[in-house]
PDB file of C-alpha atoms in Angstrom:
ATOM      1  CA  MET A  82     -28.497 149.672 -24.944  1.00  0.00           C
ATOM      2  CA  THR A  83     -31.290 149.248 -27.627  1.00  0.00           C
ATOM      3  CA  GLY A  84     -34.715 150.634 -27.772  1.00  0.00           C
ATOM      4  CA  ALA A  85     -36.020 147.067 -27.692  1.00  0.00           C
ATOM      5  CA  GLU A  86     -34.666 146.334 -24.289  1.00  0.00           C
ATOM      6  CA  LEU A  87     -36.403 149.368 -22.893  1.00  0.00           C
ATOM      7  CA  VAL A  88     -39.826 149.503 -21.263  1.00  0.00           C
ATOM      8  CA  HIS A  89     -42.056 152.678 -22.136  1.00  0.00           C
ATOM      9  CA  HIS A  90     -44.053 154.246 -19.403  1.00  0.00           C
ATOM     10  CA  GLU A  91     -46.848 156.338 -20.869  1.00  0.00           C
ATOM     11  CA  ILE A  92     -46.940 159.613 -18.822  1.00  0.00           C
ATOM     12  CA  ALA A  93     -50.643 160.750 -19.145  1.00  0.00           C
ATOM     13  CA  VAL A  94     -52.567 163.042 -16.648  1.00  0.00           C
ATOM     14  CA  ASN A  95     -56.171 163.752 -16.367  1.00  0.00           C
ATOM     15  CA  ASN A  96     -57.672 167.213 -16.033  1.00  0.00           C
ATOM     16  CA  ILE A  97     -61.424 167.719 -15.149  1.00  0.00           C
ATOM     17  CA  LEU A  98     -61.447 170.455 -17.724  1.00  0.00           C
ATOM     18  CA  LEU A  99     -59.338 169.270 -20.568  1.00  0.00           C
ATOM     19  CA  GLY A 100     -59.668 165.478 -19.941  1.00  0.00           C
ATOM     20  CA  ALA A 101     -56.708 163.022 -20.442  1.00  0.00           C
ATOM     21  CA  SER A 102     -53.669 164.319 -21.979  1.00  0.00           C
ATOM     22  CA  THR A 103     -50.198 162.843 -22.635  1.00  0.00           C
ATOM     23  CA  PHE A 104     -46.797 164.154 -21.737  1.00  0.00           C
ATOM     24  CA  LEU A 105     -44.870 161.585 -23.617  1.00  0.00           C
ATOM     25  CA  SER A 106     -43.806 157.963 -23.183  1.00  0.00           C
ATOM     26  CA  LEU A 107     -40.591 157.700 -21.102  1.00  0.00           C
ATOM     27  CA  ALA A 108     -38.260 154.864 -21.978  1.00  0.00           C
ATOM     28  CA  LEU A 109     -36.627 153.436 -19.090  1.00  0.00           C
ATOM     29  CA  PRO A 110     -34.128 150.295 -18.483  1.00  0.00           C
ATOM     30  CA  PRO A 111     -36.261 147.330 -17.521  1.00  0.00           C
ATOM     31  CA  THR A 112     -34.666 147.479 -13.956  1.00  0.00           C
ATOM     32  CA  TRP A 113     -36.042 150.937 -13.354  1.00  0.00           C
ATOM     33  CA  GLU A 114     -39.313 151.666 -11.669  1.00  0.00           C
ATOM     34  CA  ILE A 115     -41.330 154.834 -11.868  1.00  0.00           C
ATOM     35  CA  SER A 116     -43.795 156.401  -9.244  1.00  0.00           C
ATOM     36  CA  MET A 117     -45.838 159.644  -8.413  1.00  0.00           C
ATOM     37  CA  GLY A 118     -43.718 162.342  -7.274  1.00  0.00           C
ATOM     38  CA  ALA A 119     -44.411 164.747  -4.460  1.00  0.00           C
ATOM     39  CA  GLY A 120     -46.570 167.055  -6.501  1.00  0.00           C
ATOM     40  CA  ARG A 121     -49.620 166.298  -8.706  1.00  0.00           C
ATOM     41  CA  PRO A 122     -49.252 166.913 -12.402  1.00  0.00           C
ATOM     42  CA  GLU A 123     -50.490 170.445 -13.491  1.00  0.00           C
ATOM     43  CA  ILE A 124     -51.928 171.023 -17.153  1.00  0.00           C
ATOM     44  CA  THR A 125     -52.843 174.283 -18.383  1.00  0.00           C
ATOM     45  CA  ALA A 126     -53.276 173.594 -21.926  1.00  0.00           C
ATOM     46  CA  SER A 127     -53.539 170.700 -24.394  1.00  0.00           C
ATOM     47  CA  HIS A 128     -54.317 170.132 -28.074  1.00  0.00           C
ATOM     48  CA  GLN A 129     -55.141 167.332 -30.325  1.00  0.00           C
ATOM     49  CA  HIS A 130     -52.816 165.756 -32.877  1.00  0.00           C
ATOM     50  CA  ASN A 131     -53.382 162.478 -34.904  1.00  0.00           C
ATOM     51  CA  GLY A 132     -56.255 161.403 -32.490  1.00  0.00           C
ATOM     52  CA  ARG A 133     -54.558 162.022 -29.266  1.00  0.00           C
ATOM     53  CA  ARG A 134     -54.386 164.801 -26.722  1.00  0.00           C
ATOM     54  CA  TRP A 135     -50.871 166.289 -25.915  1.00  0.00           C
ATOM     55  CA  VAL A 136     -50.134 168.478 -23.195  1.00  0.00           C
ATOM     56  CA  VAL A 137     -48.702 171.578 -24.480  1.00  0.00           C
ATOM     57  CA  ALA A 138     -48.427 173.639 -21.381  1.00  0.00           C
ATOM     58  CA  GLY A 139     -47.710 171.892 -18.052  1.00  0.00           C
ATOM     59  CA  ASP A 140     -45.592 170.045 -15.485  1.00  0.00           C
ATOM     60  CA  ALA A 141     -45.433 166.681 -13.905  1.00  0.00           C
ATOM     61  CA  TRP A 142     -43.300 165.152 -11.141  1.00  0.00           C
ATOM     62  CA  TYR A 143     -42.085 161.517 -10.754  1.00  0.00           C
ATOM     63  CA  ILE A 144     -39.603 159.161  -8.915  1.00  0.00           C
ATOM     64  CA  LEU A 145     -37.222 156.984 -10.764  1.00  0.00           C
ATOM     65  CA  HIS A 146     -35.897 154.030  -8.695  1.00  0.00           C
ATOM     66  CA  GLU A 147     -33.562 151.320  -9.464  1.00  0.00           C
ATOM     67  CA  PRO A 148     -33.832 149.262  -6.544  1.00  0.00           C
ATOM     68  CA  GLU A 149     -31.227 146.593  -6.972  1.00  0.00           C
ATOM     69  CA  ARG A 150     -28.199 149.400  -7.132  1.00  0.00           C
ATOM     70  CA  HIS A 151     -30.253 151.399  -4.706  1.00  0.00           C
ATOM     71  CA  TRP A 152     -30.348 154.442  -7.063  1.00  0.00           C
ATOM     72  CA  ALA A 153     -33.080 156.953  -7.185  1.00  0.00           C
ATOM     73  CA  MET A 154     -33.699 160.429  -8.921  1.00  0.00           C
ATOM     74  CA  GLU A 155     -36.421 162.779  -9.373  1.00  0.00           C
ATOM     75  CA  VAL A 156     -37.716 163.688 -12.832  1.00  0.00           C
ATOM     76  CA  ARG A 157     -39.616 166.789 -13.704  1.00  0.00           C
ATOM     77  CA  LEU A 158     -41.552 166.849 -17.159  1.00  0.00           C
ATOM     78  CA  THR A 159     -42.085 170.286 -18.549  1.00  0.00           C
ATOM     79  CA  ALA A 160     -44.133 170.928 -21.778  1.00  0.00           C
ATOM     80  CA  LYS A 161     -44.635 174.335 -23.464  1.00  0.00           C
ATOM     81  CA  LEU A 162     -45.135 176.017 -26.631  1.00  0.00           C
ATOM     82  CA  PRO A 163     -41.909 177.275 -27.960  1.00  0.00           C
ATOM     83  CA  THR A 164     -41.402 181.018 -27.409  1.00  0.00           C
ATOM     84  CA  ARG A 165     -38.228 181.667 -28.931  1.00  0.00           C
ATOM     85  CA  PRO A 166     -36.250 180.235 -31.752  1.00  0.00           C
ATOM     86  CA  ARG A 167     -34.307 176.912 -30.868  1.00  0.00           C
ATOM     87  CA  GLY A 168     -30.477 177.455 -30.223  1.00  0.00           C
ATOM     88  CA  THR A 169     -27.745 175.216 -31.128  1.00  0.00           C
ATOM     89  CA  VAL A 170     -27.612 171.593 -30.090  1.00  0.00           C
ATOM     90  CA  SER A 171     -24.763 171.268 -27.314  1.00  0.00           C
ATOM     91  CA  VAL A 172     -24.775 167.189 -27.884  1.00  0.00           C
ATOM     92  CA  PRO A 173     -25.177 166.705 -31.720  1.00  0.00           C
ATOM     93  CA  GLU A 174     -25.154 162.976 -31.403  1.00  0.00           C
ATOM     94  CA  LEU A 175     -28.221 162.896 -28.924  1.00  0.00           C
ATOM     95  CA  THR A 176     -31.637 162.865 -30.424  1.00  0.00           C
ATOM     96  CA  VAL A 177     -34.843 162.071 -28.554  1.00  0.00           C
ATOM     97  CA  ALA A 178     -37.398 160.500 -30.814  1.00  0.00           C
ATOM     98  CA  GLY A 179     -35.494 161.526 -33.934  1.00  0.00           C
ATOM     99  CA  HIS A 180     -35.314 165.349 -32.694  1.00  0.00           C
ATOM    100  CA  PRO A 181     -32.163 167.152 -31.942  1.00  0.00           C
ATOM    101  CA  ALA A 182     -31.693 167.518 -28.129  1.00  0.00           C
ATOM    102  CA  ARG A 183     -29.649 169.828 -25.711  1.00  0.00           C
ATOM    103  CA  VAL A 184     -28.331 168.130 -22.657  1.00  0.00           C
ATOM    104  CA  ALA A 185     -27.110 170.133 -19.862  1.00  0.00           C
ATOM    105  CA  TRP A 186     -25.278 168.755 -16.528  1.00  0.00           C
ATOM    106  CA  ASN A 187     -24.617 170.663 -13.488  1.00  0.00           C
ATOM    107  CA  ARG A 188     -24.396 170.298  -9.692  1.00  0.00           C
ATOM    108  CA  ARG A 189     -25.796 172.485  -7.187  1.00  0.00           C
ATOM    109  CA  ARG A 190     -25.900 172.366  -3.389  1.00  0.00           C
ATOM    110  CA  ARG A 191     -29.084 171.908  -1.546  1.00  0.00           C
ATOM    111  CA  GLY A 192     -30.057 172.057   2.024  1.00  0.00           C
ATOM    112  CA  PHE A 193     -30.280 174.828   4.725  1.00  0.00           C
ATOM    113  CA  ILE A 194     -27.917 174.121   7.557  1.00  0.00           C
ATOM    114  CA  LYS A 195     -26.087 170.962   6.341  1.00  0.00           C
ATOM    115  CA  ARG A 196     -25.873 171.278   2.432  1.00  0.00           C
ATOM    116  CA  TRP A 197     -25.096 168.437  -0.027  1.00  0.00           C
ATOM    117  CA  PRO A 198     -24.463 168.270  -3.820  1.00  0.00           C
ATOM    118  CA  VAL A 199     -27.340 167.452  -6.329  1.00  0.00           C
ATOM    119  CA  THR A 200     -26.714 166.364  -9.716  1.00  0.00           C
ATOM    120  CA  TYR A 201     -29.161 168.147 -12.494  1.00  0.00           C
ATOM    121  CA  VAL A 202     -29.142 166.839 -15.987  1.00  0.00           C
ATOM    122  CA  THR A 203     -31.602 168.386 -18.127  1.00  0.00           C
ATOM    123  CA  VAL A 204     -32.745 167.040 -21.496  1.00  0.00           C
ATOM    124  CA  GLU A 205     -34.636 169.499 -23.840  1.00  0.00           C
ATOM    125  CA  PHE A 206     -36.013 169.289 -27.440  1.00  0.00           C
ATOM    126  CA  PHE A 207     -38.565 170.556 -29.613  1.00  0.00           C
ATOM    127  CA  CYS A 208     -41.205 168.112 -31.389  1.00  0.00           C
ATOM    128  CA  PRO A 209     -42.448 169.829 -34.583  1.00  0.00           C
ATOM    129  CA  GLN A 210     -45.016 167.059 -34.945  1.00  0.00           C
ATOM    130  CA  THR A 211     -46.905 168.155 -31.745  1.00  0.00           C
ATOM    131  CA  GLY A 212     -45.565 171.597 -31.686  1.00  0.00           C
ATOM    132  CA  ARG A 213     -44.227 171.440 -28.152  1.00  0.00           C
ATOM    133  CA  GLN A 214     -40.723 172.303 -26.396  1.00  0.00           C
ATOM    134  CA  LEU A 215     -40.310 169.294 -24.009  1.00  0.00           C
ATOM    135  CA  ARG A 216     -37.842 169.385 -21.168  1.00  0.00           C
ATOM    136  CA  LEU A 217     -36.837 166.495 -18.998  1.00  0.00           C
ATOM    137  CA  GLU A 218     -35.080 167.491 -15.580  1.00  0.00           C
ATOM    138  CA  PHE A 219     -33.291 164.375 -13.711  1.00  0.00           C
ATOM    139  CA  SER A 220     -32.028 165.500 -10.431  1.00  0.00           C
ATOM    140  CA  GLY A 221     -30.761 163.641  -7.303  1.00  0.00           C
ATOM    141  CA  ARG A 222     -27.899 162.088  -5.451  1.00  0.00           C
ATOM    142  CA  ALA A 223     -27.331 159.128  -7.500  1.00  0.00           C
ATOM    143  CA  PRO A 224     -23.993 158.372  -9.074  1.00  0.00           C
ATOM    144  CA  ASP A 225     -23.261 159.888 -12.601  1.00  0.00           C
ATOM    145  CA  ASP A 226     -23.651 156.212 -13.835  1.00  0.00           C
ATOM    146  CA  ALA A 227     -27.245 156.356 -12.973  1.00  0.00           C
ATOM    147  CA  PHE A 228     -27.863 159.681 -15.007  1.00  0.00           C
ATOM    148  CA  GLU A 229     -25.861 158.368 -18.099  1.00  0.00           C
ATOM    149  CA  GLU A 230     -28.017 155.365 -18.010  1.00  0.00           C
ATOM    150  CA  ILE A 231     -31.173 157.396 -17.962  1.00  0.00           C
ATOM    151  CA  VAL A 232     -30.020 160.097 -20.457  1.00  0.00           C
ATOM    152  CA  ALA A 233     -29.141 156.839 -22.855  1.00  0.00           C
ATOM    153  CA  ALA A 234     -32.567 155.453 -22.469  1.00  0.00           C
ATOM    154  CA  ALA A 235     -34.279 159.006 -22.859  1.00  0.00           C
ATOM    155  CA  LYS A 236     -33.393 159.238 -26.582  1.00  0.00           C
ATOM    156  CA  TYR A 237     -36.032 156.495 -27.056  1.00  0.00           C
ATOM    157  CA  ALA A 238     -38.850 158.399 -25.652  1.00  0.00           C
ATOM    158  CA  ARG A 239     -42.089 158.897 -27.738  1.00  0.00           C
ATOM    159  CA  CYS A 240     -43.475 162.380 -28.160  1.00  0.00           C
ATOM    160  CA  HIS A 241     -45.612 162.089 -31.220  1.00  0.00           C
TER     161      HIS A 241
END
């Protein structure tokens, strides 16, 4: 998959006090769709960089859906100012927008009486141009192929 084959979805939110601010431009394969998640985006801080406002503290939730294969997953975007030095990169060949990224895969069980396994894939990186730590957490019951496809596309996200 190349960056040219992907569709960029601008994840921008509006706040009465802070105005319009951008989390990032999420790259997805052309067959994937994105829609609002259960919660509304929350922004607590943003700043200006190269003529744009960027979210530096906030969260947003969306649903990713691939209708042809009936795959779906949630994505939680988190932006924050870095509070500790960056650790080692767990997957050196993965970069997001040219920045080294850490990827973590795990499975947890959800549910109260009847419990089911849910996959969580977290992609985290620091963007020195905007001074933000960005985290994309994908979760759901989709097959591993779906998560692999989304992580492969995530490296083409735009964060500055």
